[in-house]
Coordinates of C-alpha atoms in Angstrom, one line a residue:
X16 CA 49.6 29.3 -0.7
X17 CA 52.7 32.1 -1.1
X18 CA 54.8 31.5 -4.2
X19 CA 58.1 30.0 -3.2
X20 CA 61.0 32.0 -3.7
X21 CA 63.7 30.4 -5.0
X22 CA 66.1 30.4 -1.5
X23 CA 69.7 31.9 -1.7
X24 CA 71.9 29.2 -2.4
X25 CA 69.5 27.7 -5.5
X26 CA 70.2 30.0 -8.0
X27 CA 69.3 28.8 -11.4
X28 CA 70.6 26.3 -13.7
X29 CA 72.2 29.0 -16.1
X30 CA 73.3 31.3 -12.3
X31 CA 75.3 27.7 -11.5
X32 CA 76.6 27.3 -14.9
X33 CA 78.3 30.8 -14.3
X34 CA 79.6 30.3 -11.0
X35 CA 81.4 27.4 -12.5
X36 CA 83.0 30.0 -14.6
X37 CA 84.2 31.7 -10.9
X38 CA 82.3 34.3 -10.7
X39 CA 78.7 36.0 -9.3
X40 CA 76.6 37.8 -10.8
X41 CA 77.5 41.4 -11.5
X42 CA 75.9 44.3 -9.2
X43 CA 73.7 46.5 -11.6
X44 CA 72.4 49.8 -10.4
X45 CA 72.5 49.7 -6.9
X46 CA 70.7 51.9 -4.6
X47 CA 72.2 53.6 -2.0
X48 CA 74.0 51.7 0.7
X49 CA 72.0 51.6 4.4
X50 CA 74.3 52.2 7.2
X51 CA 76.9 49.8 8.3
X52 CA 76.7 47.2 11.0
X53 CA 78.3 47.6 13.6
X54 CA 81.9 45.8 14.2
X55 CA 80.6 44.3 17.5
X56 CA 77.7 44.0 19.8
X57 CA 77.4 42.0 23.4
X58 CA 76.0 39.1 24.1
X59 CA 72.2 39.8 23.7
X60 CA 69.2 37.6 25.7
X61 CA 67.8 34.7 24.9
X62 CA 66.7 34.2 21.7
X63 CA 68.1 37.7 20.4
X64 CA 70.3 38.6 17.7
X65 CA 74.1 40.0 18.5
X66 CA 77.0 40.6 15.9
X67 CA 79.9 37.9 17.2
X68 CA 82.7 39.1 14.5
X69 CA 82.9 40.9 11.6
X70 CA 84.3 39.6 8.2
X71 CA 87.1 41.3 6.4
X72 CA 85.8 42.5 2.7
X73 CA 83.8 44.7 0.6
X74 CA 82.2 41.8 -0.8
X75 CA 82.4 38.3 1.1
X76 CA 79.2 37.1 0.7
X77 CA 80.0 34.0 3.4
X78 CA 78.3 30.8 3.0
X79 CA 79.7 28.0 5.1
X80 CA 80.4 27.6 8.7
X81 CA 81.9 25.6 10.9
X82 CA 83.8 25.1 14.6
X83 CA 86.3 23.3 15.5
X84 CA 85.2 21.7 18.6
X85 CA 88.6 21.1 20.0
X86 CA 89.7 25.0 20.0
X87 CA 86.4 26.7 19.5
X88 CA 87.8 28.4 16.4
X89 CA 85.3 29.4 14.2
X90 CA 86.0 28.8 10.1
X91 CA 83.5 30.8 7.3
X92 CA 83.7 30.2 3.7
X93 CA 83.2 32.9 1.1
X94 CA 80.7 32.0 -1.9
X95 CA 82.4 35.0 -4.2
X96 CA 85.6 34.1 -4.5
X97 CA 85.8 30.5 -2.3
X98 CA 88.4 32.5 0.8
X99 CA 88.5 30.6 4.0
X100 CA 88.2 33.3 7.0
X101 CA 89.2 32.1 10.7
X102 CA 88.1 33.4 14.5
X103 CA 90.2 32.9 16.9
X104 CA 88.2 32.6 20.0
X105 CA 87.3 35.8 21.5
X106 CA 88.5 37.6 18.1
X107 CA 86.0 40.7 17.0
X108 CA 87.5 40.2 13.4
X109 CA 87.8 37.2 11.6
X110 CA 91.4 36.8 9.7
X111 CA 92.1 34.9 5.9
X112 CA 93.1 31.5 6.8
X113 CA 92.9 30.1 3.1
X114 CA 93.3 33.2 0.8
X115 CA 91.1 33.5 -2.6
X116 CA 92.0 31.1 -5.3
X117 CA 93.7 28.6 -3.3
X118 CA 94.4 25.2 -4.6
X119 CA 92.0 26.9 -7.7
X120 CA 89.0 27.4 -5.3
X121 CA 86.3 29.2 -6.8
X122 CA 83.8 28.9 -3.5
X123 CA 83.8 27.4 -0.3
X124 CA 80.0 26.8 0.3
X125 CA 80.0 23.7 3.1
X126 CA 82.6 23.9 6.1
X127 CA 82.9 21.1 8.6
X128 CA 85.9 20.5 11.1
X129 CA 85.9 16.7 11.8
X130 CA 87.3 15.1 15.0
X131 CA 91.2 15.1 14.0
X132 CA 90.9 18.7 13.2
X133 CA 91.0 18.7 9.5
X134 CA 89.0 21.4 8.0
X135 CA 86.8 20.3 5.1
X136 CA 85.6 22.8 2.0
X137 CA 83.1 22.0 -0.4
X138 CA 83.4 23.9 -3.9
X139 CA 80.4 24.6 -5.7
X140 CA 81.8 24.3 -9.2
X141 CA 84.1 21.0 -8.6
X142 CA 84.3 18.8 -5.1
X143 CA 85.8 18.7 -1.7
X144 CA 89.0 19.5 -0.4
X145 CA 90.5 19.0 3.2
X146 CA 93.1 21.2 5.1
X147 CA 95.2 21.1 7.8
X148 CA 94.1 24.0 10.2
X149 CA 97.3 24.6 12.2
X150 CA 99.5 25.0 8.9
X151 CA 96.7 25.4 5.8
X152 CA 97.9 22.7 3.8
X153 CA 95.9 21.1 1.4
X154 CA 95.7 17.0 3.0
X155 CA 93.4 16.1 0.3
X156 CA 91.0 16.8 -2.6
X157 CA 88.3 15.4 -4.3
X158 CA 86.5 16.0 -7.7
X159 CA 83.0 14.9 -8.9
X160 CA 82.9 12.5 -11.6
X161 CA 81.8 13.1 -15.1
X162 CA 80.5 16.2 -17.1
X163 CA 77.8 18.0 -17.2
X164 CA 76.1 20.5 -14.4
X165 CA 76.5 19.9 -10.9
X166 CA 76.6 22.2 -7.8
X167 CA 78.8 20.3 -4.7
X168 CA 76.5 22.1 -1.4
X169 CA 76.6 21.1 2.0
X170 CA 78.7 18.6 3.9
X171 CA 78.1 16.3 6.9
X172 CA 81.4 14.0 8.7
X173 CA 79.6 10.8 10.7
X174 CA 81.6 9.4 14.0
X175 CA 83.7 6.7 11.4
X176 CA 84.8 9.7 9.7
X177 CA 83.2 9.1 6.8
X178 CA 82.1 12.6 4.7
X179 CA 79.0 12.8 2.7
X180 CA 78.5 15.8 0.4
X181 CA 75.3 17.1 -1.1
X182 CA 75.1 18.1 -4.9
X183 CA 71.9 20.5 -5.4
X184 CA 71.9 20.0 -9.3
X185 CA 72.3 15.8 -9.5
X186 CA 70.3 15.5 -6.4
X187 CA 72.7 12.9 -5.1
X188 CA 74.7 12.8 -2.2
X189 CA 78.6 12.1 -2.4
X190 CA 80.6 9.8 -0.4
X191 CA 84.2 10.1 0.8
X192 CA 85.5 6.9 3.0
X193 CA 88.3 7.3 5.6
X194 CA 90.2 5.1 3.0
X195 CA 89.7 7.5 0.3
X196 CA 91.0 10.9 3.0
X197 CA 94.2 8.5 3.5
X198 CA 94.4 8.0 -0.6
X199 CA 94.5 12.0 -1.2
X200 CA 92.8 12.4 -3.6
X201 CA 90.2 10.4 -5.8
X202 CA 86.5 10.9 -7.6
X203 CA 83.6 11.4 -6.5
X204 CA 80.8 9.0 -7.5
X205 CA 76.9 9.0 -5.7
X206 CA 76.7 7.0 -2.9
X207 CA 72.7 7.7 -2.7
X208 CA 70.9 9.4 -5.8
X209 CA 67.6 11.1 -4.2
X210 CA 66.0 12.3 -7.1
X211 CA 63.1 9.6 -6.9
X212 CA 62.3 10.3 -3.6
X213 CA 62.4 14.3 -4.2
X214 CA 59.1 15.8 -4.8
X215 CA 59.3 18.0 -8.6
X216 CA 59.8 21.0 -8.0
X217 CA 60.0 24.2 -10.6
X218 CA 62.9 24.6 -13.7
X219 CA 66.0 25.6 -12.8
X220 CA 65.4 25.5 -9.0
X221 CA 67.5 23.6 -6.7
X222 CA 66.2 21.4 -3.8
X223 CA 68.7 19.1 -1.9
X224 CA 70.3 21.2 0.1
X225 CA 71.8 20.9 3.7
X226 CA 72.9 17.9 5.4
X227 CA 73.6 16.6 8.8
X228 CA 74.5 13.2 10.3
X229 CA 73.3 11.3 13.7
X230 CA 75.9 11.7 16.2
X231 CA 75.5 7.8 16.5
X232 CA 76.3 7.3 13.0
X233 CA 73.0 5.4 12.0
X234 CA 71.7 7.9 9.3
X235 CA 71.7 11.2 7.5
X236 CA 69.1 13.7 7.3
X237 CA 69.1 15.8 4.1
X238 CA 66.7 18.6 3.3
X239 CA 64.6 19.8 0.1
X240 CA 64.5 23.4 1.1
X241 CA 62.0 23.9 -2.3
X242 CA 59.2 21.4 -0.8
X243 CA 60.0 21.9 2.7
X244 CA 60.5 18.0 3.3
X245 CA 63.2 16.4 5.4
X246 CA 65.0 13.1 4.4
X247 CA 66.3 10.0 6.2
X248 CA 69.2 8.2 4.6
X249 CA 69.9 4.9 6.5
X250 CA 73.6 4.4 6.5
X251 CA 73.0 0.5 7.0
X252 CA 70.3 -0.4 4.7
X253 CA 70.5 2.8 2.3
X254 CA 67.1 3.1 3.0
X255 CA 65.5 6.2 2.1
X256 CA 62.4 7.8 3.8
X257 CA 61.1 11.1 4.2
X258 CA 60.9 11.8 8.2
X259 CA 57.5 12.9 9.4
X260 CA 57.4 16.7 10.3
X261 CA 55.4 17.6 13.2
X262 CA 54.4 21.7 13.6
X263 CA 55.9 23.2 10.4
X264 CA 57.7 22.9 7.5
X265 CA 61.7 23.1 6.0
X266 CA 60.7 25.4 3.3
X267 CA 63.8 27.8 2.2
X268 CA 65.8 25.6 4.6
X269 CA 69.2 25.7 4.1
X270 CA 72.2 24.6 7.0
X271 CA 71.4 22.2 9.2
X272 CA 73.2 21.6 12.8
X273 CA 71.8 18.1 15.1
X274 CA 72.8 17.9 17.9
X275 CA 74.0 14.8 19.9
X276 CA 70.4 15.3 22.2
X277 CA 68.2 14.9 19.0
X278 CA 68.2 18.8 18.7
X279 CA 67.9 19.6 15.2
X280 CA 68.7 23.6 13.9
X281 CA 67.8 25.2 10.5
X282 CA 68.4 28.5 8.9
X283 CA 65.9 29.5 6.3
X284 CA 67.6 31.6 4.0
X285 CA 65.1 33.9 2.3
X286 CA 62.3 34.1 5.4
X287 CA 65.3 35.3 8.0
X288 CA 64.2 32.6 10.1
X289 CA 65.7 29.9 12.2
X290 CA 64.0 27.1 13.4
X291 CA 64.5 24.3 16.3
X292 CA 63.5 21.2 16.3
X293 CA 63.2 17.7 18.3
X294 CA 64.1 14.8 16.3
X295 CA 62.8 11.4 17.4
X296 CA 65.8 8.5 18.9
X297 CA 65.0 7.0 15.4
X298 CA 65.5 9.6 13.1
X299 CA 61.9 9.1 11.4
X300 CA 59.9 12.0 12.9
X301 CA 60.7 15.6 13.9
X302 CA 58.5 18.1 16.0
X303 CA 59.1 21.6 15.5
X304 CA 60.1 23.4 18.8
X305 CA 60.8 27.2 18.3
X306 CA 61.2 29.7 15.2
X307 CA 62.8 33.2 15.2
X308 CA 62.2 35.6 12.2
X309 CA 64.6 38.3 12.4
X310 CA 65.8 41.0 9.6
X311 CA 68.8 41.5 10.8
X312 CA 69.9 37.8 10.0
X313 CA 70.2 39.1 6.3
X314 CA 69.4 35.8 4.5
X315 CA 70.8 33.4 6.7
X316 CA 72.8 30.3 5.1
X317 CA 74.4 28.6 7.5
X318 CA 74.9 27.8 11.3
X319 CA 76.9 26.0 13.8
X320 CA 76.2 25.8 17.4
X321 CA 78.2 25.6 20.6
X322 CA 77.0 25.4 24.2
X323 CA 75.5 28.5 25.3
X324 CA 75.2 30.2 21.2
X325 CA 74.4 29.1 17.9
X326 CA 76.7 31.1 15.1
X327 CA 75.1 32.4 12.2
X328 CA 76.7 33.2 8.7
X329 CA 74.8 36.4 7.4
X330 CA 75.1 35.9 3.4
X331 CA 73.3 38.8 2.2
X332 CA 72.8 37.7 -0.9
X333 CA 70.3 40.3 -1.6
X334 CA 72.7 42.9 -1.5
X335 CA 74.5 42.5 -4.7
X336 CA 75.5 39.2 -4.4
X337 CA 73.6 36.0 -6.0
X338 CA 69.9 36.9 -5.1
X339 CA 70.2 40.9 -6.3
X340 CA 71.0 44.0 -6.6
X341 CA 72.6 46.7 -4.1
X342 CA 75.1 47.6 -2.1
X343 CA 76.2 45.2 0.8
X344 CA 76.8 47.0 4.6
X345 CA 80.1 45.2 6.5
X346 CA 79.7 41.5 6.4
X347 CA 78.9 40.2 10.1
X348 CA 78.0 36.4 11.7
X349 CA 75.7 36.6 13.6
X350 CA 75.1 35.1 17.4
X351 CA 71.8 34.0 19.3
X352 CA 71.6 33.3 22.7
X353 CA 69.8 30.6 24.3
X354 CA 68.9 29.4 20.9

């Protein structure tokens, strides 16, 4: 078996306890910089890779994504400096909707639009806080109990509106009630703590990671991208198994995207891969479907699909940012067709 590498967004124990600090680490020597990407591209066939819009900055490093599936506007979340960028529909260029710093961001890692329209941005270093998308206003924030090192990750919003957050450090997942949004504000305590049901994994790696919901609202799937394993969380009993993977493996997996037909989509950060699969009615089992390795997805973190594409954030990490050193070319999302 390959030695794992340790995937883009599970930086080690001492990289987290810097970025709590608000800041990556520092480019060192880079080489020289490859030629730019190119601002835009057209839609390309099936299963190919296409540039949908470009992201303003010399060094975004984008994260989190999300769409707001009233509007179609698209919403990506910088993990340098925590800025909220926005795409307007048709838009080549995204725009700063949330500038750097706001509300004392330091990163906005998960994005998710829930069904009223709020936007919701998970900060590595501290919580959760939700916005208004037409004016930007900050509805409501919330902050992880206690001290010591945590690292809030992905986010998932069931049909009761109900948020659950990820934290890749504690190994717990996060709970914020519709009770709680109306409140404004609050802690946040672990609703489920999956650290018994994790397999170990190495020192200073990270393993829970993304995290999606059934569009029924039974349960919550929520990946170790270390061991490759994919985990049930039943929101009745609290119940937690590890679903049965059929054809492959979640190793490096990072965002996750299901679907209301059981369709379940992954990036894998490090291998430049996405993969499809189908997930049973039941959430217990999941059969893997397709896989597309591309370069060009430059360490892929995050995606969020829509009929007829699937959107996906190109970190490069590598270049840099978190995972490296050298110089990053224009910071693109990227869109496959057919995927």
């Amino acid at each position: 078996m390959l030695k794992k590498l340790l995937p883009a967004t599970l930086l080690t124990l001492a990289t987290a306890t810097a970025l709590t600090l608000g800041a990556l680490p520092a480019a060192q020597a880079a080489p020289a910089a490859s030629a730019p990407s190119p601002a835009y591209a057209p839609p390309a066939p099936d299963g190919r890779v296409s540039t949908a819009f470009t992201l303003p900055g010399a060094k975004v490093y984008p994260e989190g994504i999300a769409t707001d599936p009233r509007t179609r506007t698209v919403y990506v979340g910088s993990y340098a400096d925590g800025t909220v960028y926005r795409a307007r529909p048709g838009a080549r260029t995204a725009e700063v909707f949330l500038p750097a710093g706001t509300d004392g961001r330091h990163t906005a890692n998960g994005l998710r639009v829930d069904a009223r329209g709020r936007l919701w941005v998970t900060d590595s270093t501290s919580g959760v806080a939700v916005y208004d998308t037409a004016s930007g206003r900050r509805l409501a924030h919330f902050e992880v109990a206690g001290a010591g090192a945590l690292f809030v990750n992905d986010l998932t919003i069931t049909p009761d509106g109900t948020a659950y957050l990820t934290d890749s450090v504690r190994s717990v997942i996060y709970r914020v009630t519709p009770a709680q949004l109306a409140a404004g504000s609050g802690a946040l305590f672990p609703a489920y703590d999956l650290k018994g049901h994790l397999t170990p994994s190495p020192a200073g790696s990270f393993a829970l990671n993304g995290i999606a919901s059934d569009p029924a609202g039974r349960y919550l799937l929520a990946v170790d991208m270390t061991a490759g394993d994919l985990h049930r969380i039943d929101l009745r009993t609290g119940a937690i198994s590890r679903v049965a993977l059929q054809g492959g493996d979640l190793v490096h997996a990072d965002g996750l995207d299901l679907a209301p037909d059981g369709t379940l989509r992954v990036a894998h950060n490090t291998t430049n891969t996405l993969t499809r699969w189908q997930v049973s009615p039941d959430g217990t089992r999941a059969r893997l479907t397709r896989t597309i390795t591309d370069p060009s997805l430059r360490i892929p973190t995050t995606l969020t699909h829509t009929p007829g594409r699937t959107l996906v954030v190109r970190s490069q990490f590598d270049k840099g940012g978190p995972m490296g050193e050298g110089t990053p070319t224009t910071f693109t999302i990227a869109s496959v067709r057919g995927f």
